[in-house]
C-alpha cells in the first residue's frame, strides 16, 4: 500500500542560522525509516515516466521498490547500472527539471523525492557496503583522459572496467574538476568526491595531477606516447565578465576565483591555509544559477553580513536548482530581482564601494524562450557593497582546441562531436561534458563520459 | 621528479634553485612560467622559468623572498621535493626576424625573467644592450650571465655602490638621447619601473615588451584573477601573457590590484614566522 501523503518526507537539515556560519553539509540525509516511508510514495507506474526525465535513465521505480523491501544494497546496484556517481547526483542533480519533473505523484502534490532516495542509497552503501573490484585482465591498450571532472572520471572508470590502461591528466593539483573546486563543501562534501577518485585508483586508473595538456603535452604527444584514444573532458572553466566599468576594481571576483580560493585553496582556514580571500560586510553576487547561489552562500559563511543576489530576470527564470534558491533564502540571502548592474564604483584606493544597477521589466520572449529583460529609464540606484562576485556563466577553455590541429569547435568554443559516439573531428579523439555543451550539469557530463567510453571500446576493439 | 638539485643564494633575499623536471625542461620556452606549491596547504605561486636545460632535464627558478610562501620555499634544501610544480605556463615570447637590435632592461629580481629572453635573442644573433639595476651592489643579480649574452651591459644601483648611481631609466634616457636606435625594448622589473620605461620609450616610439606579474591562482585561465587591462581590453596574464605591449598596459590598475591582499599577506607571514619560531608544522 502506497503512502498517499502529498508531501515528501522532510529532509533533516542543519538550522539555517547555524549552517550559514559553517561549511558542513546542509542536508543531513534520510535514515532508513524515512527512506522506506518516502519510497512507499512511489506507485510503481507501469510506463515509468520518471525514467525518461533522467538523462542516464536510472531504473527509478525498480531501485525505489528495493528500498521498500529494505534491500538497500540491491537498490544501490540497480542505480549503479546506469549512474556511476549516485552519491553526487543524488545531491546535485536538478531533479525538479529532470526525473522528478515527470513523476506521476507530482501532478497532485510533491513528486517522489527521487534525488533524496538516490542519495540515501549511495550513502548507505558507502557506510555499509563493500566495493568489490574484480578487474578484467588488462587488454594492453592505453587511453588518455584529459580533465578529472565527472565526464573524465566516468569515462576513466568505464574503460578501466573493460581492461584498458587509463591515465587521467589533470591541470590542477587536486582531481575532481568542478566537484572539487566549484561546488562547496556544504552542498557536496569533498570526502564523497575523494572516495570516487580513490575507488578509480584502486581499479588501476592512474591520475596525473599538475599536467596542463596543451602545454606540457599536446594531444599529438599523447598519441606518440602510445595512447590509442583520447577523451577530452576539460569542462567550461573560462569565466565571463560583464564588460561594465569598474570590473577590475579590487574586490571584484569571478565566481570561479572566489569559489576556488574557498574550496580548493581552503581560504576559510586562513592563515593555516595561506591563500587569502577578501569578503566585505556587504556582498553582491551577479547571476541566478547554481554558481551564483554557491558564491552567495559561501560569502555568508565567510562572515558577510548582507549578501545580495542581483539578477536581471525574475525568480521564475532563475536557472539554479529550486532547493538552492530555497536554501539561500532560508540562510538570509537577499534577492534583488529584475535588477541589472551597469557600473561598479570604487573608492579612492581602488576598492569596491558600490554597484550601480537599473531595474528591469520583462518584455517579449527571446531565443531562449525566456522573457527578455528591458532596462527601465531613470531607475538607476546604487547598492553599497565591498565585494562583487560575477557569476554570469563560463565557456570552454581554448587551451586544448588552440593546441590541437584539426579539432573542430563551435564559434563559442565548444568542441564539436558526433552526438552518437562523442567522437570529434580528429580520429580517436573523443570529448564530452561541459567542454562540448558549455556549462551544463554533472549528470550530463557523466552520461557523456559513459557514451564516449562505450564508443572508444568499440573503436579500439575493431582497430 | 620535482627534486631540488641545486640551491644558491644570489643576494640577501634572492635564491636560485635548479629543479629536476625532465618533461617540462623539454617543453619550456623563454617567457613561460611555473606554479609552485611548497607543501600540502601551500599557496600556488607563479615563478618565471629563469633557465632550462632539456638534456639535463632541469628547470631553474630564481625567487625573491618577499612573503610567507617564498620564505617557505627558500627553506627547502637540495634533495627536498616541491609538493607541486606545474608548467610550462603562459605564452612563449617571440620576436620578429626584423628585430636586430634590442635594449633589455631588468630591475631587481626582474633580471631573472629577462635573462632567458636575452639569451635566446643573443643566440639568434641579435645585438643587445642591457641595463640591470638594484637597490645596492648586492641586489644586482645574474651580472655574469647577462654580460655573457649582451654586447654592452650597464649597471645601476640606487645608492651607487655598484655601477652608476641612479635608476635604470637614467641610462635608458641617456642611450636614447645619444642617438642609439633599438627595434625593441624589453623591460621587466617592478611595475613602477616598467611604467617609467614605457613612458620614455613611447616618446621615442620604440615597441616595448613588459612582463606582467599579477596575483595568480590556477594559471590556466580558469579564475580570471590575473586580469590586466591592455589597450582597454581584459586579458588574463596567465594564458594571454605574461608578456604584453607595454604601451597599452594600464599600470596604475595593475599596481592597485597587486596590493589587494597586503594586509592579509602580512598576517600570513607573521603567523608563519611565529610558527617557525615554535618549530611548528609550517616549518619547511
Ligand atoms: C559553482 C558550480 C556549481 C554547480 N552546481 C551544479 C549542480 O548543483 N548540479 C549540477 O548538475 N551541476 C552543477 N554545476 C555544473 C557542473 O559542475 C558541471 O556541469 C560539471 O562539473 C561538468 O563536468 P566536466 O567533467 O565536463 O568538467 P569539469 O567538472 O569542469 O572538469 C574539468 C576538469 O578538467 C581540467 N582541465 C581543464 N583544462 C585542462 C587541460 N588543458 N589539461 C588538463 N586538465 C584540464 C579542469 O582543471 C577540471 O578539473 C555547477 C558548476 C559550478 C561551477
Ligand atoms: C608570471 C609571474 C612570474 C613571476 N616570476 C617571478 C620570479 O621569477 N621571481 C620572483 O621572485 N617572483 C616572481 N613572481 C612574483 C611571485 O609570484 C610573488 O612574489 C610570490 O607569489 C609572493 O608570494 P609570498 O607568499 O612569498 O608573498 P606575499 O607576502 O603573499 O605577497 C607579496 C606580494 O607578491 C605578490 N603576490 C602574492 N601572491 C601572489 C600570487 N599568488 N601570484 C602572483 N603574485 C603574488 C603580491 O603583489 C603581494 O603583495 C612572478 C609572478 C608572476 C605572476
Ligand atoms: S541521476 Fe539525477 S536525474 Fe537521474 S534519477 Fe538520479 S537524481 Fe534523477
Ligand atoms: S513516476 Fe513517480 S510514482 Fe511513478 S514510478 Fe516514477 S517515481 Fe514512482
Ligand atoms: S591565474 Fe586564474 S585565470 Fe590566470
Ligand atoms: Mg602569499
PDB file of C-alpha atoms in Angstrom, chain A residues 95-336:
ATOM      1  CA  UNK A  95      15.726  16.849 -10.048  1.00  0.00           C
ATOM      2  CA  UNK A  96      12.823  19.257 -10.391  1.00  0.00           C
ATOM      3  CA  UNK A  97      13.570  19.688 -14.077  1.00  0.00           C
ATOM      4  CA  UNK A  98      14.636  16.065 -14.665  1.00  0.00           C
ATOM      5  CA  UNK A  99      13.411  12.824 -13.056  1.00  0.00           C
ATOM      6  CA  UNK A 100      11.040  14.411 -10.548  1.00  0.00           C
ATOM      7  CA  UNK A 101       9.502  16.751 -13.130  1.00  0.00           C
ATOM      8  CA  UNK A 102       7.738  13.824 -14.799  1.00  0.00           C
ATOM      9  CA  UNK A 103       6.768  11.911 -11.660  1.00  0.00           C
ATOM     10  CA  UNK A 104       3.082  10.996 -11.597  1.00  0.00           C
ATOM     11  CA  UNK A 105       2.825  11.845  -7.917  1.00  0.00           C
ATOM     12  CA  UNK A 106       3.897  15.373  -8.755  1.00  0.00           C
ATOM     13  CA  UNK A 107       0.637  16.065 -10.555  1.00  0.00           C
ATOM     14  CA  UNK A 108      -1.115  16.305  -7.223  1.00  0.00           C
ATOM     15  CA  UNK A 109       1.279  17.370  -4.521  1.00  0.00           C
ATOM     16  CA  UNK A 110       5.016  16.863  -4.441  1.00  0.00           C
ATOM     17  CA  UNK A 111       6.762  14.296  -6.619  1.00  0.00           C
ATOM     18  CA  UNK A 112       8.566  11.344  -5.085  1.00  0.00           C
ATOM     19  CA  UNK A 113      11.893  12.547  -3.654  1.00  0.00           C
ATOM     20  CA  UNK A 114      13.914  10.524  -6.154  1.00  0.00           C
ATOM     21  CA  UNK A 115      17.103  12.505  -5.603  1.00  0.00           C
ATOM     22  CA  UNK A 116      16.983  12.144  -1.832  1.00  0.00           C
ATOM     23  CA  UNK A 117      16.367   8.410  -2.150  1.00  0.00           C
ATOM     24  CA  UNK A 118      19.260   8.069  -4.548  1.00  0.00           C
ATOM     25  CA  UNK A 119      21.482   9.901  -2.115  1.00  0.00           C
ATOM     26  CA  UNK A 120      20.260   7.749   0.769  1.00  0.00           C
ATOM     27  CA  UNK A 121      21.051   4.546  -1.077  1.00  0.00           C
ATOM     28  CA  UNK A 122      24.517   5.749  -2.093  1.00  0.00           C
ATOM     29  CA  UNK A 123      25.349   6.951   1.420  1.00  0.00           C
ATOM     30  CA  UNK A 124      24.062   3.677   2.867  1.00  0.00           C
ATOM     31  CA  UNK A 125      26.342   1.768   0.563  1.00  0.00           C
ATOM     32  CA  UNK A 126      29.305   3.945   1.488  1.00  0.00           C
ATOM     33  CA  UNK A 127      28.750   3.165   5.139  1.00  0.00           C
ATOM     34  CA  UNK A 128      27.714  -0.463   4.958  1.00  0.00           C
ATOM     35  CA  UNK A 129      28.519  -1.898   1.555  1.00  0.00           C
ATOM     36  CA  UNK A 130      31.715  -3.343   0.214  1.00  0.00           C
ATOM     37  CA  UNK A 131      33.132  -2.314  -3.091  1.00  0.00           C
ATOM     38  CA  UNK A 132      34.277  -5.474  -4.699  1.00  0.00           C
ATOM     39  CA  UNK A 133      36.540  -4.648  -7.516  1.00  0.00           C
ATOM     40  CA  UNK A 134      37.138  -7.591  -9.760  1.00  0.00           C
ATOM     41  CA  UNK A 135      39.006  -6.312 -12.689  1.00  0.00           C
ATOM     42  CA  UNK A 136      39.076  -7.980 -16.044  1.00  0.00           C
ATOM     43  CA  UNK A 137      42.506  -8.806 -17.399  1.00  0.00           C
ATOM     44  CA  UNK A 138      44.264  -5.794 -18.866  1.00  0.00           C
ATOM     45  CA  UNK A 139      43.883  -5.676 -22.618  1.00  0.00           C
ATOM     46  CA  UNK A 140      47.155  -3.811 -23.079  1.00  0.00           C
ATOM     47  CA  UNK A 141      45.594  -0.761 -24.689  1.00  0.00           C
ATOM     48  CA  UNK A 142      46.240   2.695 -23.321  1.00  0.00           C
ATOM     49  CA  UNK A 143      43.692   5.513 -23.226  1.00  0.00           C
ATOM     50  CA  UNK A 144      44.338   9.083 -22.064  1.00  0.00           C
ATOM     51  CA  UNK A 145      41.668  11.168 -20.378  1.00  0.00           C
ATOM     52  CA  UNK A 146      42.127  14.935 -20.135  1.00  0.00           C
ATOM     53  CA  UNK A 147      40.380  16.509 -17.156  1.00  0.00           C
ATOM     54  CA  UNK A 148      39.145  14.834 -13.988  1.00  0.00           C
ATOM     55  CA  UNK A 149      35.632  16.259 -13.658  1.00  0.00           C
ATOM     56  CA  UNK A 150      32.576  13.989 -13.763  1.00  0.00           C
ATOM     57  CA  UNK A 151      32.943  13.437 -17.526  1.00  0.00           C
ATOM     58  CA  UNK A 152      36.571  12.340 -17.309  1.00  0.00           C
ATOM     59  CA  UNK A 153      36.182  10.287 -14.148  1.00  0.00           C
ATOM     60  CA  UNK A 154      33.208   8.379 -15.542  1.00  0.00           C
ATOM     61  CA  UNK A 155      34.898   7.684 -18.839  1.00  0.00           C
ATOM     62  CA  UNK A 156      38.008   6.510 -16.982  1.00  0.00           C
ATOM     63  CA  UNK A 157      36.016   4.181 -14.721  1.00  0.00           C
ATOM     64  CA  UNK A 158      34.103   2.528 -17.540  1.00  0.00           C
ATOM     65  CA  UNK A 159      37.249   1.966 -19.600  1.00  0.00           C
ATOM     66  CA  UNK A 160      39.181   0.582 -16.638  1.00  0.00           C
ATOM     67  CA  UNK A 161      36.393  -1.942 -16.082  1.00  0.00           C
ATOM     68  CA  UNK A 162      36.848  -3.060 -19.667  1.00  0.00           C
ATOM     69  CA  UNK A 163      40.540  -3.717 -19.144  1.00  0.00           C
ATOM     70  CA  UNK A 164      42.077  -0.555 -20.567  1.00  0.00           C
ATOM     71  CA  UNK A 165      45.126   1.085 -19.063  1.00  0.00           C
ATOM     72  CA  UNK A 166      43.753   4.514 -18.283  1.00  0.00           C
ATOM     73  CA  UNK A 167      45.650   7.658 -17.336  1.00  0.00           C
ATOM     74  CA  UNK A 168      43.811  10.822 -16.334  1.00  0.00           C
ATOM     75  CA  UNK A 169      45.702  14.093 -16.803  1.00  0.00           C
ATOM     76  CA  UNK A 170      44.514  16.941 -14.579  1.00  0.00           C
ATOM     77  CA  UNK A 171      45.711  20.550 -14.715  1.00  0.00           C
ATOM     78  CA  UNK A 172      45.138  21.356 -11.035  1.00  0.00           C
ATOM     79  CA  UNK A 173      46.856  19.813  -8.031  1.00  0.00           C
ATOM     80  CA  UNK A 174      43.637  18.070  -6.944  1.00  0.00           C
ATOM     81  CA  UNK A 175      41.436  15.906  -9.176  1.00  0.00           C
ATOM     82  CA  UNK A 176      37.642  16.220  -9.306  1.00  0.00           C
ATOM     83  CA  UNK A 177      37.004  19.258 -11.506  1.00  0.00           C
ATOM     84  CA  UNK A 178      34.127  21.498 -10.501  1.00  0.00           C
ATOM     85  CA  UNK A 179      33.089  18.918  -7.915  1.00  0.00           C
ATOM     86  CA  UNK A 180      36.242  19.884  -6.009  1.00  0.00           C
ATOM     87  CA  UNK A 181      36.967  23.493  -6.848  1.00  0.00           C
ATOM     88  CA  UNK A 182      33.483  24.842  -7.583  1.00  0.00           C
ATOM     89  CA  UNK A 183      30.638  23.192  -5.686  1.00  0.00           C
ATOM     90  CA  UNK A 184      31.088  23.984  -1.985  1.00  0.00           C
ATOM     91  CA  UNK A 185      31.587  21.514   0.822  1.00  0.00           C
ATOM     92  CA  UNK A 186      28.220  22.387   2.403  1.00  0.00           C
ATOM     93  CA  UNK A 187      26.460  21.027  -0.672  1.00  0.00           C
ATOM     94  CA  UNK A 188      28.819  18.271  -1.730  1.00  0.00           C
ATOM     95  CA  UNK A 189      31.334  17.089   0.869  1.00  0.00           C
ATOM     96  CA  UNK A 190      34.736  16.676  -0.756  1.00  0.00           C
ATOM     97  CA  UNK A 191      35.150  13.356   1.030  1.00  0.00           C
ATOM     98  CA  UNK A 192      32.486  11.883  -1.250  1.00  0.00           C
ATOM     99  CA  UNK A 193      34.278  13.034  -4.370  1.00  0.00           C
ATOM    100  CA  UNK A 194      37.558  11.780  -2.925  1.00  0.00           C
ATOM    101  CA  UNK A 195      36.026   8.322  -2.405  1.00  0.00           C
ATOM    102  CA  UNK A 196      35.044   8.131  -6.053  1.00  0.00           C
ATOM    103  CA  UNK A 197      38.571   9.093  -7.035  1.00  0.00           C
ATOM    104  CA  UNK A 198      40.110   6.578  -4.633  1.00  0.00           C
ATOM    105  CA  UNK A 199      37.963   3.788  -6.000  1.00  0.00           C
ATOM    106  CA  UNK A 200      39.095   4.640  -9.530  1.00  0.00           C
ATOM    107  CA  UNK A 201      42.675   4.441  -8.343  1.00  0.00           C
ATOM    108  CA  UNK A 202      42.010   1.028  -6.847  1.00  0.00           C
ATOM    109  CA  UNK A 203      40.732  -0.016 -10.234  1.00  0.00           C
ATOM    110  CA  UNK A 204      44.161   0.844 -11.580  1.00  0.00           C
ATOM    111  CA  UNK A 205      43.381   4.228 -13.099  1.00  0.00           C
ATOM    112  CA  UNK A 206      46.441   6.470 -12.966  1.00  0.00           C
ATOM    113  CA  UNK A 207      45.775  10.112 -12.124  1.00  0.00           C
ATOM    114  CA  UNK A 208      48.493  12.577 -13.014  1.00  0.00           C
ATOM    115  CA  UNK A 209      47.838  15.977 -11.479  1.00  0.00           C
ATOM    116  CA  UNK A 210      49.686  19.205 -12.363  1.00  0.00           C
ATOM    117  CA  UNK A 211      49.542  18.323 -16.054  1.00  0.00           C
ATOM    118  CA  UNK A 212      48.161  21.093 -18.233  1.00  0.00           C
ATOM    119  CA  UNK A 213      47.527  19.393 -21.550  1.00  0.00           C
ATOM    120  CA  UNK A 214      48.233  21.741 -24.428  1.00  0.00           C
ATOM    121  CA  UNK A 215      51.282  22.977 -22.529  1.00  0.00           C
ATOM    122  CA  UNK A 216      53.308  20.112 -21.052  1.00  0.00           C
ATOM    123  CA  UNK A 217      51.952  17.623 -23.609  1.00  0.00           C
ATOM    124  CA  UNK A 218      49.744  18.030 -26.655  1.00  0.00           C
ATOM    125  CA  UNK A 219      47.185  15.522 -27.841  1.00  0.00           C
ATOM    126  CA  UNK A 220      49.596  14.574 -30.600  1.00  0.00           C
ATOM    127  CA  UNK A 221      52.266  13.872 -27.982  1.00  0.00           C
ATOM    128  CA  UNK A 222      49.814  11.552 -26.219  1.00  0.00           C
ATOM    129  CA  UNK A 223      49.348   9.500 -29.382  1.00  0.00           C
ATOM    130  CA  UNK A 224      53.141   9.402 -29.827  1.00  0.00           C
ATOM    131  CA  UNK A 225      53.406   8.057 -26.291  1.00  0.00           C
ATOM    132  CA  UNK A 226      51.270   5.072 -27.220  1.00  0.00           C
ATOM    133  CA  UNK A 227      47.817   6.177 -26.126  1.00  0.00           C
ATOM    134  CA  UNK A 228      45.405   4.824 -28.716  1.00  0.00           C
ATOM    135  CA  UNK A 229      42.461   7.051 -27.898  1.00  0.00           C
ATOM    136  CA  UNK A 230      41.988  10.336 -26.051  1.00  0.00           C
ATOM    137  CA  UNK A 231      38.936  11.663 -24.224  1.00  0.00           C
ATOM    138  CA  UNK A 232      38.689  15.415 -23.612  1.00  0.00           C
ATOM    139  CA  UNK A 233      36.687  16.314 -20.511  1.00  0.00           C
ATOM    140  CA  UNK A 234      38.164  19.708 -19.789  1.00  0.00           C
ATOM    141  CA  UNK A 235      34.917  21.427 -18.779  1.00  0.00           C
ATOM    142  CA  UNK A 236      33.871  25.019 -19.223  1.00  0.00           C
ATOM    143  CA  UNK A 237      36.225  26.845 -16.939  1.00  0.00           C
ATOM    144  CA  UNK A 238      36.640  30.209 -18.654  1.00  0.00           C
ATOM    145  CA  UNK A 239      34.765  32.844 -16.641  1.00  0.00           C
ATOM    146  CA  UNK A 240      32.698  35.536 -18.357  1.00  0.00           C
ATOM    147  CA  UNK A 241      32.779  39.146 -17.257  1.00  0.00           C
ATOM    148  CA  UNK A 242      30.074  41.714 -17.917  1.00  0.00           C
ATOM    149  CA  UNK A 243      32.122  44.330 -19.710  1.00  0.00           C
ATOM    150  CA  UNK A 244      30.895  47.142 -17.473  1.00  0.00           C
ATOM    151  CA  UNK A 245      33.077  49.891 -15.956  1.00  0.00           C
ATOM    152  CA  UNK A 246      34.790  49.030 -12.679  1.00  0.00           C
ATOM    153  CA  UNK A 247      35.119  45.284 -13.207  1.00  0.00           C
ATOM    154  CA  UNK A 248      38.844  45.332 -12.445  1.00  0.00           C
ATOM    155  CA  UNK A 249      38.474  47.123  -9.125  1.00  0.00           C
ATOM    156  CA  UNK A 250      39.858  45.378  -6.045  1.00  0.00           C
ATOM    157  CA  UNK A 251      37.078  43.291  -4.596  1.00  0.00           C
ATOM    158  CA  UNK A 252      35.541  42.145  -7.876  1.00  0.00           C
ATOM    159  CA  UNK A 253      35.828  38.378  -8.305  1.00  0.00           C
ATOM    160  CA  UNK A 254      34.653  35.904 -10.881  1.00  0.00           C
ATOM    161  CA  UNK A 255      32.670  33.195  -9.072  1.00  0.00           C
ATOM    162  CA  UNK A 256      35.352  30.751 -10.207  1.00  0.00           C
ATOM    163  CA  UNK A 257      38.069  32.703  -8.454  1.00  0.00           C
ATOM    164  CA  UNK A 258      36.024  33.243  -5.316  1.00  0.00           C
ATOM    165  CA  UNK A 259      34.962  29.593  -5.046  1.00  0.00           C
ATOM    166  CA  UNK A 260      38.415  28.265  -5.967  1.00  0.00           C
ATOM    167  CA  UNK A 261      40.009  30.327  -3.223  1.00  0.00           C
ATOM    168  CA  UNK A 262      37.500  28.971  -0.737  1.00  0.00           C
ATOM    169  CA  UNK A 263      37.004  25.347  -1.856  1.00  0.00           C
ATOM    170  CA  UNK A 264      40.250  24.297  -3.471  1.00  0.00           C
ATOM    171  CA  UNK A 265      42.610  26.544  -1.519  1.00  0.00           C
ATOM    172  CA  UNK A 266      40.549  26.486   1.703  1.00  0.00           C
ATOM    173  CA  UNK A 267      40.720  30.216   2.332  1.00  0.00           C
ATOM    174  CA  UNK A 268      38.139  29.760   5.108  1.00  0.00           C
ATOM    175  CA  UNK A 269      41.017  28.317   7.129  1.00  0.00           C
ATOM    176  CA  UNK A 270      43.337  31.319   6.606  1.00  0.00           C
ATOM    177  CA  UNK A 271      46.163  31.611   7.641  1.00  0.00           C
ATOM    178  CA  UNK A 272      46.677  27.857   8.160  1.00  0.00           C
ATOM    179  CA  UNK A 273      45.863  27.686   4.506  1.00  0.00           C
ATOM    180  CA  UNK A 274      47.669  30.852   3.389  1.00  0.00           C
ATOM    181  CA  UNK A 275      45.648  31.669   0.250  1.00  0.00           C
ATOM    182  CA  UNK A 276      43.613  34.768   1.130  1.00  0.00           C
ATOM    183  CA  UNK A 277      40.131  35.832   0.105  1.00  0.00           C
ATOM    184  CA  UNK A 278      38.512  39.171   0.889  1.00  0.00           C
ATOM    185  CA  UNK A 279      34.855  39.230   1.769  1.00  0.00           C
ATOM    186  CA  UNK A 280      33.298  42.571   2.622  1.00  0.00           C
ATOM    187  CA  UNK A 281      30.472  43.177   5.070  1.00  0.00           C
ATOM    188  CA  UNK A 282      28.160  43.580   2.113  1.00  0.00           C
ATOM    189  CA  UNK A 283      28.462  41.443  -0.969  1.00  0.00           C
ATOM    190  CA  UNK A 284      26.662  41.443  -4.316  1.00  0.00           C
ATOM    191  CA  UNK A 285      26.594  38.297  -6.424  1.00  0.00           C
ATOM    192  CA  UNK A 286      25.539  38.843 -10.024  1.00  0.00           C
ATOM    193  CA  UNK A 287      23.683  35.930 -11.640  1.00  0.00           C
ATOM    194  CA  UNK A 288      20.893  33.461 -10.966  1.00  0.00           C
ATOM    195  CA  UNK A 289      22.332  29.972 -11.422  1.00  0.00           C
ATOM    196  CA  UNK A 290      23.775  27.367  -9.079  1.00  0.00           C
ATOM    197  CA  UNK A 291      27.123  29.089  -9.282  1.00  0.00           C
ATOM    198  CA  UNK A 292      25.617  32.359  -8.049  1.00  0.00           C
ATOM    199  CA  UNK A 293      23.828  30.613  -5.170  1.00  0.00           C
ATOM    200  CA  UNK A 294      27.020  28.825  -4.166  1.00  0.00           C
ATOM    201  CA  UNK A 295      29.006  32.060  -4.217  1.00  0.00           C
ATOM    202  CA  UNK A 296      26.362  33.920  -2.199  1.00  0.00           C
ATOM    203  CA  UNK A 297      26.019  31.215   0.423  1.00  0.00           C
ATOM    204  CA  UNK A 298      29.803  30.893   0.674  1.00  0.00           C
ATOM    205  CA  UNK A 299      30.140  34.659   1.170  1.00  0.00           C
ATOM    206  CA  UNK A 300      27.638  34.477   4.009  1.00  0.00           C
ATOM    207  CA  UNK A 301      29.595  31.668   5.612  1.00  0.00           C
ATOM    208  CA  UNK A 302      32.784  33.730   5.308  1.00  0.00           C
ATOM    209  CA  UNK A 303      31.171  36.310   7.567  1.00  0.00           C
ATOM    210  CA  UNK A 304      29.413  38.739   5.234  1.00  0.00           C
ATOM    211  CA  UNK A 305      26.507  40.432   6.960  1.00  0.00           C
ATOM    212  CA  UNK A 306      24.425  41.167   3.916  1.00  0.00           C
ATOM    213  CA  UNK A 307      24.607  39.203   0.713  1.00  0.00           C
ATOM    214  CA  UNK A 308      22.573  40.136  -2.351  1.00  0.00           C
ATOM    215  CA  UNK A 309      21.757  38.080  -5.397  1.00  0.00           C
ATOM    216  CA  UNK A 310      21.465  40.573  -8.247  1.00  0.00           C
ATOM    217  CA  UNK A 311      19.577  39.006 -11.142  1.00  0.00           C
ATOM    218  CA  UNK A 312      18.184  40.717 -14.196  1.00  0.00           C
ATOM    219  CA  UNK A 313      15.144  38.486 -14.670  1.00  0.00           C
ATOM    220  CA  UNK A 314      12.576  37.241 -12.177  1.00  0.00           C
ATOM    221  CA  UNK A 315      12.793  34.258  -9.858  1.00  0.00           C
ATOM    222  CA  UNK A 316      10.838  32.126 -12.297  1.00  0.00           C
ATOM    223  CA  UNK A 317      13.648  32.346 -14.865  1.00  0.00           C
ATOM    224  CA  UNK A 318      16.440  31.548 -12.416  1.00  0.00           C
ATOM    225  CA  UNK A 319      18.387  28.540 -13.690  1.00  0.00           C
ATOM    226  CA  UNK A 320      19.508  27.447 -10.204  1.00  0.00           C
ATOM    227  CA  UNK A 321      18.126  24.284  -8.609  1.00  0.00           C
ATOM    228  CA  UNK A 322      14.957  25.062  -6.664  1.00  0.00           C
ATOM    229  CA  UNK A 323      16.444  23.670  -3.495  1.00  0.00           C
ATOM    230  CA  UNK A 324      19.433  26.014  -3.681  1.00  0.00           C
ATOM    231  CA  UNK A 325      17.220  29.064  -4.137  1.00  0.00           C
ATOM    232  CA  UNK A 326      15.136  27.939  -1.196  1.00  0.00           C
ATOM    233  CA  UNK A 327      18.163  27.221   0.971  1.00  0.00           C
ATOM    234  CA  UNK A 328      19.763  30.536   0.031  1.00  0.00           C
ATOM    235  CA  UNK A 329      16.658  32.432   1.129  1.00  0.00           C
ATOM    236  CA  UNK A 330      16.465  30.482   4.381  1.00  0.00           C
ATOM    237  CA  UNK A 331      20.062  31.448   5.071  1.00  0.00           C
ATOM    238  CA  UNK A 332      19.261  35.117   4.726  1.00  0.00           C
ATOM    239  CA  UNK A 333      20.477  35.848   1.197  1.00  0.00           C
ATOM    240  CA  UNK A 334      18.617  38.902  -0.139  1.00  0.00           C
ATOM    241  CA  UNK A 335      17.265  38.616  -3.682  1.00  0.00           C
ATOM    242  CA  UNK A 336      17.357  41.746  -5.845  1.00  0.00           C
TER     243      UNK A 336
END
